[in-house]
JSON list of C-alpha atoms and ligand atoms in Angstrom, two decimals:
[
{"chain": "X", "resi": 1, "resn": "UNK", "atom": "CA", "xyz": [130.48, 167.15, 132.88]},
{"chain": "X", "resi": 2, "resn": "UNK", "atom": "CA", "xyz": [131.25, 163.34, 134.33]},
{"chain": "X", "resi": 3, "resn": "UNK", "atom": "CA", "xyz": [130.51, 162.20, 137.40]},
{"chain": "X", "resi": 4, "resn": "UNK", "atom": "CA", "xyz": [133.63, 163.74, 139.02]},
{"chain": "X", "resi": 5, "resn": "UNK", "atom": "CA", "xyz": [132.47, 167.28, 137.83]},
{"chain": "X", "resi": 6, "resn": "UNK", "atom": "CA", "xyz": [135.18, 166.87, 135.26]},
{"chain": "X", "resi": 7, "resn": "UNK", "atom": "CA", "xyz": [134.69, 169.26, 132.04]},
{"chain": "X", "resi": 8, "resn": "UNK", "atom": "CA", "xyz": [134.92, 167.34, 129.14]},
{"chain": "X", "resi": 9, "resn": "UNK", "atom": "CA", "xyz": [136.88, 167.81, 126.60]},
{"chain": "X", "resi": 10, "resn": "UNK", "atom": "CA", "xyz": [137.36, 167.48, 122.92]},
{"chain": "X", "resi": 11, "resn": "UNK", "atom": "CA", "xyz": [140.23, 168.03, 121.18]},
{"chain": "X", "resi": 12, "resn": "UNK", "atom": "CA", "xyz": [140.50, 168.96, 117.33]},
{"chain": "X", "resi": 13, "resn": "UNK", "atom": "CA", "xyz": [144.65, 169.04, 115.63]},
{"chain": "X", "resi": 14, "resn": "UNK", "atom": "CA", "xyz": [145.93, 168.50, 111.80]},
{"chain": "X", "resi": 15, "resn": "UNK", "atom": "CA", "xyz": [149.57, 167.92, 113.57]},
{"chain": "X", "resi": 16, "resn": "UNK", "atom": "CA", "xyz": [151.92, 166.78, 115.83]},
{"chain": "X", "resi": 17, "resn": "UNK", "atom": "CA", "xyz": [150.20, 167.00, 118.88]},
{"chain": "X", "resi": 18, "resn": "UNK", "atom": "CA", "xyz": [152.17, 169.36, 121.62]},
{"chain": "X", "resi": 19, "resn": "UNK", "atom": "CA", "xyz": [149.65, 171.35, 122.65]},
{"chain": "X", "resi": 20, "resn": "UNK", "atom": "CA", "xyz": [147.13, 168.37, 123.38]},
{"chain": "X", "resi": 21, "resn": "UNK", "atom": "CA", "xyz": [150.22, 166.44, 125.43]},
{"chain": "X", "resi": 22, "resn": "UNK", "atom": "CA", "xyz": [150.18, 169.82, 127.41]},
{"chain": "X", "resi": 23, "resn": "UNK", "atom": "CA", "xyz": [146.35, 169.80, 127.96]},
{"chain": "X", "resi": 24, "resn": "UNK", "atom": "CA", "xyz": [146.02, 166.23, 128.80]},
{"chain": "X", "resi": 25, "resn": "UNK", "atom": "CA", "xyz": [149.11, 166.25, 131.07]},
{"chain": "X", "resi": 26, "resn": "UNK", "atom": "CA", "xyz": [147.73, 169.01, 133.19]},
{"chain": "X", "resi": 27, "resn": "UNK", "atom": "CA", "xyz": [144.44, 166.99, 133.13]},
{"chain": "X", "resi": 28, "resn": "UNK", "atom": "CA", "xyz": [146.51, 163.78, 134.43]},
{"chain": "X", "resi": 29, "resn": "UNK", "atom": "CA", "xyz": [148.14, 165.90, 136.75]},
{"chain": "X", "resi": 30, "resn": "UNK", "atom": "CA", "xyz": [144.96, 167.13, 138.50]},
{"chain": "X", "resi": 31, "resn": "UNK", "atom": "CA", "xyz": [146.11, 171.40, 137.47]},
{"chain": "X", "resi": 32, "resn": "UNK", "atom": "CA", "xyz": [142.57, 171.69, 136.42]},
{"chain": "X", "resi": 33, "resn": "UNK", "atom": "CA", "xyz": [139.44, 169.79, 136.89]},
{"chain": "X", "resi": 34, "resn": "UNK", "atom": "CA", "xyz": [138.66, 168.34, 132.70]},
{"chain": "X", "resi": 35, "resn": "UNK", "atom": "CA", "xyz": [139.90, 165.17, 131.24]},
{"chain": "X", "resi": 36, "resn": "UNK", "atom": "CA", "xyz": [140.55, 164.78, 127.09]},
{"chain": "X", "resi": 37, "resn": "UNK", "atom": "CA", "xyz": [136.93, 162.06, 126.33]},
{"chain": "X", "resi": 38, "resn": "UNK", "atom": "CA", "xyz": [138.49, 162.35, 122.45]},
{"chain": "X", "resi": 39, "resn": "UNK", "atom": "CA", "xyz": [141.14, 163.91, 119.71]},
{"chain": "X", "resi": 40, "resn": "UNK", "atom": "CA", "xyz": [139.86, 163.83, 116.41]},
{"chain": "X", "resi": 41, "resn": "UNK", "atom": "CA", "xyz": [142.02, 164.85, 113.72]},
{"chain": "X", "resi": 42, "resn": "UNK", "atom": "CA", "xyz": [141.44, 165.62, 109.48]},
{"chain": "X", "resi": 43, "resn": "UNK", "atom": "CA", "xyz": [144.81, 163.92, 108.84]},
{"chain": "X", "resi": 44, "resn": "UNK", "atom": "CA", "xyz": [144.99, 160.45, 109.32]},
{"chain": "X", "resi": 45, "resn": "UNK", "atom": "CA", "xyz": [149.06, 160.15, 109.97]},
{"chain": "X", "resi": 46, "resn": "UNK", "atom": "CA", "xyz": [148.80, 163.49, 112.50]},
{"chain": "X", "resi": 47, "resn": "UNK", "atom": "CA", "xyz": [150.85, 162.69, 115.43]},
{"chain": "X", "resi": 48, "resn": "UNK", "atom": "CA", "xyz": [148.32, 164.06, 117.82]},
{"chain": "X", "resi": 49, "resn": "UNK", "atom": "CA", "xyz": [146.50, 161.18, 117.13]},
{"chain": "X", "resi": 50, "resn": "UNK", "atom": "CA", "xyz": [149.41, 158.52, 117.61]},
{"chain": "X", "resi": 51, "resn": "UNK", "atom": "CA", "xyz": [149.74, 160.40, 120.76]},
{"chain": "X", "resi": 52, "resn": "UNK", "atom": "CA", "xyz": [146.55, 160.42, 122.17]},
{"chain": "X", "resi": 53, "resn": "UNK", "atom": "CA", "xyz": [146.18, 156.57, 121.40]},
{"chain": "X", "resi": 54, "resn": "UNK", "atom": "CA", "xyz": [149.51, 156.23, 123.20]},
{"chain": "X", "resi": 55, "resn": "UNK", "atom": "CA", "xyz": [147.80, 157.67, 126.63]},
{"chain": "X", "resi": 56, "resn": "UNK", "atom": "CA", "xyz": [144.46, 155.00, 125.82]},
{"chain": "X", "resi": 57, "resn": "UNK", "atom": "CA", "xyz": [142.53, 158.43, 124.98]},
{"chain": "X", "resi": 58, "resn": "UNK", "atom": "CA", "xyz": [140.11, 157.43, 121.79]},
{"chain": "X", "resi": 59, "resn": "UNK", "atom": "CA", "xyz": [141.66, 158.59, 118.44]},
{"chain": "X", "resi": 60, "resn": "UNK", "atom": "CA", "xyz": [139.68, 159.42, 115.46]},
{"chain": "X", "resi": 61, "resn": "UNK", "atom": "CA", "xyz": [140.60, 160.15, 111.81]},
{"chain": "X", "resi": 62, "resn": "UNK", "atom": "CA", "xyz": [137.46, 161.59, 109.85]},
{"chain": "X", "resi": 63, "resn": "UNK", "atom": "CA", "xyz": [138.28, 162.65, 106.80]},
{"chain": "X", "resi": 64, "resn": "UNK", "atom": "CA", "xyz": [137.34, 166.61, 106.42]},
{"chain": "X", "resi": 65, "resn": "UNK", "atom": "CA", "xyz": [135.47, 165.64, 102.25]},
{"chain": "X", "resi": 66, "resn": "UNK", "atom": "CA", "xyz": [135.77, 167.75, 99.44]},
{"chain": "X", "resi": 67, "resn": "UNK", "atom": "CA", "xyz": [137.03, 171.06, 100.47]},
{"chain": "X", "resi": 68, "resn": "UNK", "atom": "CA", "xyz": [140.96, 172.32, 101.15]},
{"chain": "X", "resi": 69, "resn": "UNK", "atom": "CA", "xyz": [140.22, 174.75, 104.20]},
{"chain": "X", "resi": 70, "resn": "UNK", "atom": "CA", "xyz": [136.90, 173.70, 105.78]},
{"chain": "X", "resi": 71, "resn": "UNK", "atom": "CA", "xyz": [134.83, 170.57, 106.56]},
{"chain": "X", "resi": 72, "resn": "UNK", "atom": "CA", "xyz": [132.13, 169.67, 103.75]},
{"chain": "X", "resi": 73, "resn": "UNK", "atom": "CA", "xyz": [128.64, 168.84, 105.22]},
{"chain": "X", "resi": 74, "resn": "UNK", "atom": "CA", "xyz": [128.84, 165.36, 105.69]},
{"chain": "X", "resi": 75, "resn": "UNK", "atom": "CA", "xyz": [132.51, 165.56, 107.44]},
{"chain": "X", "resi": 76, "resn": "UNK", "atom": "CA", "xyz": [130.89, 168.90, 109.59]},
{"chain": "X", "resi": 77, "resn": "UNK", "atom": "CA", "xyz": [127.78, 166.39, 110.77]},
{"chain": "X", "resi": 78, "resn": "UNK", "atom": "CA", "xyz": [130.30, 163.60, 111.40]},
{"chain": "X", "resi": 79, "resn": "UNK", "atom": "CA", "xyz": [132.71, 165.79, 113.74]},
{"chain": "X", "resi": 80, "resn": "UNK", "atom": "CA", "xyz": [129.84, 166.85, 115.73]},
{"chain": "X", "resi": 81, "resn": "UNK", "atom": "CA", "xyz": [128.35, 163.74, 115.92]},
{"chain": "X", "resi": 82, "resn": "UNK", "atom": "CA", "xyz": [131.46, 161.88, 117.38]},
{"chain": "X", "resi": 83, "resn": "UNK", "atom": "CA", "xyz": [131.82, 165.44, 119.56]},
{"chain": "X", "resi": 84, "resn": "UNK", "atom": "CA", "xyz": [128.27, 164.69, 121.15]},
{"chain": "X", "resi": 85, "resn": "UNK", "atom": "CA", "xyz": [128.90, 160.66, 121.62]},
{"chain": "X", "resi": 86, "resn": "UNK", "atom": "CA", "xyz": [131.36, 161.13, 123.39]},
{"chain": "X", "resi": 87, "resn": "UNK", "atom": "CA", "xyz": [129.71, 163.64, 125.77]},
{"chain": "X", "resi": 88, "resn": "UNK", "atom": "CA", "xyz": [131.83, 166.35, 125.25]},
{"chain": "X", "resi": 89, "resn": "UNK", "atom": "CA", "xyz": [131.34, 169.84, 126.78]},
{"chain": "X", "resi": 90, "resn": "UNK", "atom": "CA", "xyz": [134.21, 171.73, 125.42]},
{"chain": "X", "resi": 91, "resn": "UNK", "atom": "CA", "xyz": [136.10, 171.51, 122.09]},
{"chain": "X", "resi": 92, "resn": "UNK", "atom": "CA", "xyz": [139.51, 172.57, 122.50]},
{"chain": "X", "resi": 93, "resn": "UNK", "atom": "CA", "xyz": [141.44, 173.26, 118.63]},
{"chain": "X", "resi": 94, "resn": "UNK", "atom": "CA", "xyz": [144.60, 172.34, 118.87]},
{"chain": "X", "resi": 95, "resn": "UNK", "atom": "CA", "xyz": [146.30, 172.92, 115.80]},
{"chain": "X", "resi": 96, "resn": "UNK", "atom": "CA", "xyz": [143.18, 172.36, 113.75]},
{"chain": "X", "resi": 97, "resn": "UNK", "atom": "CA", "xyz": [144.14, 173.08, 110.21]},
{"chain": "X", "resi": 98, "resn": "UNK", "atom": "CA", "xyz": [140.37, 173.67, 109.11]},
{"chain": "X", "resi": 99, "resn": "UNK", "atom": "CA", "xyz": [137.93, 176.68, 109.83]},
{"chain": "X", "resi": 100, "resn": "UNK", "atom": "CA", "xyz": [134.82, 175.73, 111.85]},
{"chain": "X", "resi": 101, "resn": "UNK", "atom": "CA", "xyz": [131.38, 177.82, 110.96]},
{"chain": "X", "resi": 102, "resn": "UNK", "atom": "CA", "xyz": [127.63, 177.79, 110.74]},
{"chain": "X", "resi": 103, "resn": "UNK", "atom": "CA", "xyz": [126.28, 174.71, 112.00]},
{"chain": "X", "resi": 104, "resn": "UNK", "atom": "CA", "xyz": [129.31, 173.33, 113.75]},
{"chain": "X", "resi": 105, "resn": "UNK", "atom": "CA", "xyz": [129.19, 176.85, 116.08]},
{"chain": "X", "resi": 106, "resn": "UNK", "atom": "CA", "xyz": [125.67, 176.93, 116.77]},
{"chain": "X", "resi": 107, "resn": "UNK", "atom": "CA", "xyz": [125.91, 172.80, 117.75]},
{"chain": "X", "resi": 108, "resn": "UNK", "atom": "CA", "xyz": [128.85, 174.17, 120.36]},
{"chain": "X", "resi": 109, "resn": "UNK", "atom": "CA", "xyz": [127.92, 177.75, 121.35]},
{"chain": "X", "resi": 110, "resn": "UNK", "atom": "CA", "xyz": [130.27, 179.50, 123.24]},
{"chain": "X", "resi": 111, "resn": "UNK", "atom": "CA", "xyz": [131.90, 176.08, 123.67]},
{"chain": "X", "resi": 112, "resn": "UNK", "atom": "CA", "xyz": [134.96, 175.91, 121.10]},
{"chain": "X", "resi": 113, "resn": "UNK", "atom": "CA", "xyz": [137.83, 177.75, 121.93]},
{"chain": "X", "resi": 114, "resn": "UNK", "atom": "CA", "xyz": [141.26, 178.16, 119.54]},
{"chain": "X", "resi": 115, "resn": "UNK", "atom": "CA", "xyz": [144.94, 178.86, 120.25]},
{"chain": "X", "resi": 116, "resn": "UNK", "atom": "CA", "xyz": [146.59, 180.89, 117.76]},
{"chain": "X", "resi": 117, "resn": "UNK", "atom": "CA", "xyz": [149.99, 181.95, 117.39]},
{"chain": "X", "resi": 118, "resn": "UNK", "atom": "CA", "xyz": [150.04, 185.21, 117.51]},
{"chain": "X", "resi": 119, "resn": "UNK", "atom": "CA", "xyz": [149.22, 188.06, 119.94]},
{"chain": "X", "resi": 120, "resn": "UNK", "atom": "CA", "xyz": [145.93, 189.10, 117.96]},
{"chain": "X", "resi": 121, "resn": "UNK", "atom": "CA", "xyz": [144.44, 190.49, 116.66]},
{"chain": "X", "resi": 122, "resn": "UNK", "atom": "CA", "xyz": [148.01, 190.62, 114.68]},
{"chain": "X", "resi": 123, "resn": "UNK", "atom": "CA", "xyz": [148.45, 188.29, 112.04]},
{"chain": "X", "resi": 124, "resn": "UNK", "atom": "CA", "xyz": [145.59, 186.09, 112.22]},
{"chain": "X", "resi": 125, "resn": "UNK", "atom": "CA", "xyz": [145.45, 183.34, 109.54]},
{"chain": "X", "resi": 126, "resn": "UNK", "atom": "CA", "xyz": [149.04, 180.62, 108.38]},
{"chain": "X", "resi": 127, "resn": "UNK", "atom": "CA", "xyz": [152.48, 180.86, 109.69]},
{"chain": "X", "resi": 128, "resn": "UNK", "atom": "CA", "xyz": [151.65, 183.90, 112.48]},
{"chain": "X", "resi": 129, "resn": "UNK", "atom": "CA", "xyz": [154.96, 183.04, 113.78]},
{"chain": "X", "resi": 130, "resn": "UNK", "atom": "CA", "xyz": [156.52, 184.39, 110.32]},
{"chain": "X", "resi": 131, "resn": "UNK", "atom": "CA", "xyz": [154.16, 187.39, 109.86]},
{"chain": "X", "resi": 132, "resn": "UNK", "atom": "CA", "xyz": [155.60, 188.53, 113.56]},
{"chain": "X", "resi": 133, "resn": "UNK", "atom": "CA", "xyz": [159.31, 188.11, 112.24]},
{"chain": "X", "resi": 134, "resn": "UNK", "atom": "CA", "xyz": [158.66, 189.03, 109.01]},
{"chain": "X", "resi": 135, "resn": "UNK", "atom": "CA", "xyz": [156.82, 192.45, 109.99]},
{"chain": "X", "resi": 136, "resn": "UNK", "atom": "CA", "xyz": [159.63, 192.85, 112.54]},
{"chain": "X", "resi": 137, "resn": "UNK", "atom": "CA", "xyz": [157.95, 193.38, 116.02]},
{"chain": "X", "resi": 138, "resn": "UNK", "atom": "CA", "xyz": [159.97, 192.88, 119.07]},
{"chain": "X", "resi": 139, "resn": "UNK", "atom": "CA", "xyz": [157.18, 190.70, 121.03]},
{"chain": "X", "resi": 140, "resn": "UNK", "atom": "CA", "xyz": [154.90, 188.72, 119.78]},
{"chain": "X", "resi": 141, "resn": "UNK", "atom": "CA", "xyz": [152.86, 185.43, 121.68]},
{"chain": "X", "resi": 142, "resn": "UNK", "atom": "CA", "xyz": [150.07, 183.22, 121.88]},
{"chain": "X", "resi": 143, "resn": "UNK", "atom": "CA", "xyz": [146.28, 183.64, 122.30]},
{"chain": "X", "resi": 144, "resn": "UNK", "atom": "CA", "xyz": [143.43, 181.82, 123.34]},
{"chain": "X", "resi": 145, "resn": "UNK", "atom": "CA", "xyz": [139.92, 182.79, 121.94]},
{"chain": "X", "resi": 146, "resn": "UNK", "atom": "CA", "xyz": [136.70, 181.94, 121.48]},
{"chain": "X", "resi": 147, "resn": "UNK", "atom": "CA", "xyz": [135.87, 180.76, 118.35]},
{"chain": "X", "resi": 148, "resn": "UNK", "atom": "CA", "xyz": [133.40, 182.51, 115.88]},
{"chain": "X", "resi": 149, "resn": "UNK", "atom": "CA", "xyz": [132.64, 183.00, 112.45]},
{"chain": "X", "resi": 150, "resn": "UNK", "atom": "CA", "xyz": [135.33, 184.78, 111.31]},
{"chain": "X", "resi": 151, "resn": "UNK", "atom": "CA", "xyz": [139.42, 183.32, 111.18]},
{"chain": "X", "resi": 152, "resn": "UNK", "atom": "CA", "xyz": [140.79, 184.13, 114.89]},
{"chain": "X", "resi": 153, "resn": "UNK", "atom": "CA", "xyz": [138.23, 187.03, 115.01]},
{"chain": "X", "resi": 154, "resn": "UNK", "atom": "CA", "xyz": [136.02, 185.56, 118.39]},
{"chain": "X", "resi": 155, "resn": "UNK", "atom": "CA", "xyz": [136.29, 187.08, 121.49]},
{"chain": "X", "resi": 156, "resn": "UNK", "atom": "CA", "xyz": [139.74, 186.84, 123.69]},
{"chain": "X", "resi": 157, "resn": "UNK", "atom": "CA", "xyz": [140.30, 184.59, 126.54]},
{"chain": "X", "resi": 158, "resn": "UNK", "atom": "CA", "xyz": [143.96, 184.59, 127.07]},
{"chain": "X", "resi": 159, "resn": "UNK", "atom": "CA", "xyz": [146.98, 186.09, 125.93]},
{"chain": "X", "resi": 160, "resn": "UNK", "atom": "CA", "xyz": [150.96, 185.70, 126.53]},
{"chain": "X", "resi": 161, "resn": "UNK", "atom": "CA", "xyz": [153.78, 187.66, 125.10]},
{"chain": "X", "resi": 162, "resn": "UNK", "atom": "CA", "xyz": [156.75, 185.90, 123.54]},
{"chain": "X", "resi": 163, "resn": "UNK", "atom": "CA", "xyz": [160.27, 188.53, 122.84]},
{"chain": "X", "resi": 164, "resn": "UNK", "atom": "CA", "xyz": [161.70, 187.89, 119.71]},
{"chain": "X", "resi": 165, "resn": "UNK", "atom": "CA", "xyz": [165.38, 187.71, 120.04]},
{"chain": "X", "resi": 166, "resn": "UNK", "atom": "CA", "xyz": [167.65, 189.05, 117.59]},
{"chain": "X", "resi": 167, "resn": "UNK", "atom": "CA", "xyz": [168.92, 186.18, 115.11]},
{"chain": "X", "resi": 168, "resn": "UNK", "atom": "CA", "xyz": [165.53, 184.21, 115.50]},
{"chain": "X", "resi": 169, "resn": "UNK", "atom": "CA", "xyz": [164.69, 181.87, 112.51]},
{"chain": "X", "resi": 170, "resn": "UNK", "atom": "CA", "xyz": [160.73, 181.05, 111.75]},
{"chain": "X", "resi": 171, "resn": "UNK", "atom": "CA", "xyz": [161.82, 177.95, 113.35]},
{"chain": "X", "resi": 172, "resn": "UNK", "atom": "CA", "xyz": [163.55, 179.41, 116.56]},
{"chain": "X", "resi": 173, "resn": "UNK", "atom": "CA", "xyz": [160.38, 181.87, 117.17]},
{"chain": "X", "resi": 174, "resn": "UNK", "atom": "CA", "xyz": [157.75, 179.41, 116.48]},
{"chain": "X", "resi": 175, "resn": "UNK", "atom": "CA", "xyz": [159.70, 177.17, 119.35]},
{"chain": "X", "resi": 176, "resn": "UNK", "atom": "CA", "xyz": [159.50, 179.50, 122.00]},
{"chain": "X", "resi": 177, "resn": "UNK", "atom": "CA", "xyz": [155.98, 180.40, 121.21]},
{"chain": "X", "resi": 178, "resn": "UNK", "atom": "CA", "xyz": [154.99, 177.03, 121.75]},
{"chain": "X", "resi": 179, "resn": "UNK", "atom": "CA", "xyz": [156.58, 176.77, 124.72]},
{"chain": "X", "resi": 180, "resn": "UNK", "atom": "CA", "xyz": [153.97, 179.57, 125.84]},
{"chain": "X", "resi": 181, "resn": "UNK", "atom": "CA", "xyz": [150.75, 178.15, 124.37]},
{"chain": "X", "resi": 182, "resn": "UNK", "atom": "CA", "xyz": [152.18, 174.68, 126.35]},
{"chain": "X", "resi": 183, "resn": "UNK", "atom": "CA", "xyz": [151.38, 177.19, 129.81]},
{"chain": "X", "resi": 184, "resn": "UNK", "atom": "CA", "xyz": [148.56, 179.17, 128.23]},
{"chain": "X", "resi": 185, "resn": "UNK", "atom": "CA", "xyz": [146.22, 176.30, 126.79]},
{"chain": "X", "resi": 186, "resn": "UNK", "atom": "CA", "xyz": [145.81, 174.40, 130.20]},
{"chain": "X", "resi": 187, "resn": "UNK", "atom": "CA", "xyz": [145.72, 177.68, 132.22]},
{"chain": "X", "resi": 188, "resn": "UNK", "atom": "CA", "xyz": [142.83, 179.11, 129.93]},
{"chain": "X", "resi": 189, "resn": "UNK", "atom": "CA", "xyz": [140.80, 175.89, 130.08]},
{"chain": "X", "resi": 190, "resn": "UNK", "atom": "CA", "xyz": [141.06, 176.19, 133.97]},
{"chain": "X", "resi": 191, "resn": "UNK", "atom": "CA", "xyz": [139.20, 178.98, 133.63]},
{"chain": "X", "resi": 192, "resn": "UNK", "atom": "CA", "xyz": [136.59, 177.46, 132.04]},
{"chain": "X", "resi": 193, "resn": "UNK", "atom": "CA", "xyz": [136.42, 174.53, 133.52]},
{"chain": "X", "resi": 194, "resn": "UNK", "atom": "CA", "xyz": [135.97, 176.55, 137.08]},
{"chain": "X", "resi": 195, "resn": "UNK", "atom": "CA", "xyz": [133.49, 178.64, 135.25]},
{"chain": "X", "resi": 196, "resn": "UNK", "atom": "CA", "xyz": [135.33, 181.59, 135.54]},
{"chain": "X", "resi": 197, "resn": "UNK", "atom": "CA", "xyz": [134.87, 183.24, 132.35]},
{"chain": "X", "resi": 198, "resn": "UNK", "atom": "CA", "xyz": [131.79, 185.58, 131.60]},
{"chain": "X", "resi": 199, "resn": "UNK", "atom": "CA", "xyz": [131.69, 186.67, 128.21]},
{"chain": "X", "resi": 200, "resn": "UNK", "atom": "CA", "xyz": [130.36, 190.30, 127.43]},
{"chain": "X", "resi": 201, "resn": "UNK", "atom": "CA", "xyz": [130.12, 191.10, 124.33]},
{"chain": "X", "resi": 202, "resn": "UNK", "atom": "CA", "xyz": [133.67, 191.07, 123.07]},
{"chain": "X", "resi": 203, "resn": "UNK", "atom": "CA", "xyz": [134.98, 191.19, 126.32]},
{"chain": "X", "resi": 204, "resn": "UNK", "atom": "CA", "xyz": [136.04, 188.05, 128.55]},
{"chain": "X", "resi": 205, "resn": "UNK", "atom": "CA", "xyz": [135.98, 188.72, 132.17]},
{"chain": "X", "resi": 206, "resn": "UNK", "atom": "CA", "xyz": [137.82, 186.56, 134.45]},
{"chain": "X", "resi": 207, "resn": "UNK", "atom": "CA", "xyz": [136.06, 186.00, 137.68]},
{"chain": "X", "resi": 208, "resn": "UNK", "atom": "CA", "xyz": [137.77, 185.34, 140.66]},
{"chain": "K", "resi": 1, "resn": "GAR", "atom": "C1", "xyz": [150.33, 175.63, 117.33]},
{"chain": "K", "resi": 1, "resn": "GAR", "atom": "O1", "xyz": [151.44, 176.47, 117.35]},
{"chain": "K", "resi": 1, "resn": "GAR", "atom": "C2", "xyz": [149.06, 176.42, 117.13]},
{"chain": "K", "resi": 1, "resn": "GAR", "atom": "O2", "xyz": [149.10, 177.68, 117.73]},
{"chain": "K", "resi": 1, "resn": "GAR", "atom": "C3", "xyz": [148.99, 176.52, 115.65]},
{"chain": "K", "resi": 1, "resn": "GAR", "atom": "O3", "xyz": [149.37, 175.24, 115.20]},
{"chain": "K", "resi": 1, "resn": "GAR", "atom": "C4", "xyz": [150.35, 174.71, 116.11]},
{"chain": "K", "resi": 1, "resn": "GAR", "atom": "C5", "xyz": [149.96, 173.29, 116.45]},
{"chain": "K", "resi": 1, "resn": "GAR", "atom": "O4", "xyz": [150.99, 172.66, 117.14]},
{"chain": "K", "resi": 1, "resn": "GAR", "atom": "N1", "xyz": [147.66, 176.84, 115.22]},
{"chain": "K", "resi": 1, "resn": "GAR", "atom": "C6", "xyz": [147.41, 177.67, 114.22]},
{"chain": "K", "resi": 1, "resn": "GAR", "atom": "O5", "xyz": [148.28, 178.22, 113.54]},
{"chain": "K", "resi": 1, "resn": "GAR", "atom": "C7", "xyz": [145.93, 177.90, 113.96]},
{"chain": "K", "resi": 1, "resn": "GAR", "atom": "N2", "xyz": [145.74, 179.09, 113.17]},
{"chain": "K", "resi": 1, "resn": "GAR", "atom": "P1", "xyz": [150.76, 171.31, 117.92]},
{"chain": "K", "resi": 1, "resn": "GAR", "atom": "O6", "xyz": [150.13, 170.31, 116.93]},
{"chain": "K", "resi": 1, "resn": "GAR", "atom": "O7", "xyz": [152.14, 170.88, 118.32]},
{"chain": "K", "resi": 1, "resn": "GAR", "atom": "O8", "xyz": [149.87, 171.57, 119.09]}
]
């Protein structure tokens, strides 16, 4: 927390950034009581990061090391490092290409949440938004969960349904899914940020 009782947060993407303009609008906008302290990002050209700079929020590039899908060790300890520098109480993936375990989780427990494409736990893992067209279901959506040590296994936080329309492309669906996540993300971390949400087991209650 700052001084204002703000929740801090810190904000992990590989990409272009839509989710985190969503987040750190409603922060600018006063919808819920957190302001972005940092993006850090495992691709240096990502556009989240050209974004974030563009609003003065600090922008980091730290490159992930040796490995395709994960952080290596040195990469993990530098994430959390810059994470606790800049004071931050919540890390908010955005996009973030990379799965986060072990040490990373217990540094942040119960205090890195996800948003996945998907209404899960239905085609976790790349590309939900083609799974969902692909397998043929008539609504799909997004969902915001806590993040454990499994991929878009932890406990669920949020969810929104998305139709998909007859003639939708991968392109088309992914579109309007985004669209939700841009309503979800900011209304989720209201809920922590009020201290809403008690966890039970894998059940998230939200508290009035
Ligand atoms: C979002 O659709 C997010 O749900 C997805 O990446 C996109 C990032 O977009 N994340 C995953 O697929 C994680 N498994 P953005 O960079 O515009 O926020």
């Amino acid at each position: 927390m700052n001084r204002t009782g703000k929740l801090r947060l810190g904000v992990l993407g590989s990409g272009k950034g839509s989710n985190f303009v969503a987040v750190a609008g409603a922060c600018a906008r006063g919808e819920l009581p957190a302001e972005v302290a940092i993006v850090m990002s495992d691709v240096a050209d990502a556009g989240i990061l050209a974004r974030a700079a563009g609003q003065g929020i600090a922008a980091r590039f730290i490159p992930p090391g040796k490995f395709r899908t994960k952080l290596d060790e040195e990469a993990e300890a530098a994430y959390i490092g810059a994470l606790r520098e800049a004071r931050v109480d919540l890390v908010v993936l955005a996009g973030f290409m990379r799965i986060l375990k072990g040490d990373f989780l217990k540094a942040f427990p119960q205090r890195v949440i996800n948003i996945h494409p998907s209404l899960l736990p239905s085609f976790p893992g790349l590309e939900a938004w083609k799974q969902a067209l692909d397998y043929g279901v008539k609504f799909t959506g997004c969902t915001v969960h806590f993040v454990d040590q499994g991929v878009d296994t932890g406990a669920i936080i949020a969810q929104q349904t998305v139709p998909v329309l007859d003639g939708d492309t991968a392109e088309s669906l992914h579109a309007r899914i985004q669209q939700a996540e841009h309503q979800l993300y900011p209304v989720a971390i209201r809920l922590m940020a009020e201290g809403r949400i008690e966890v039970r087991g894998r059940s998230v209650v939200t508290r009035a």
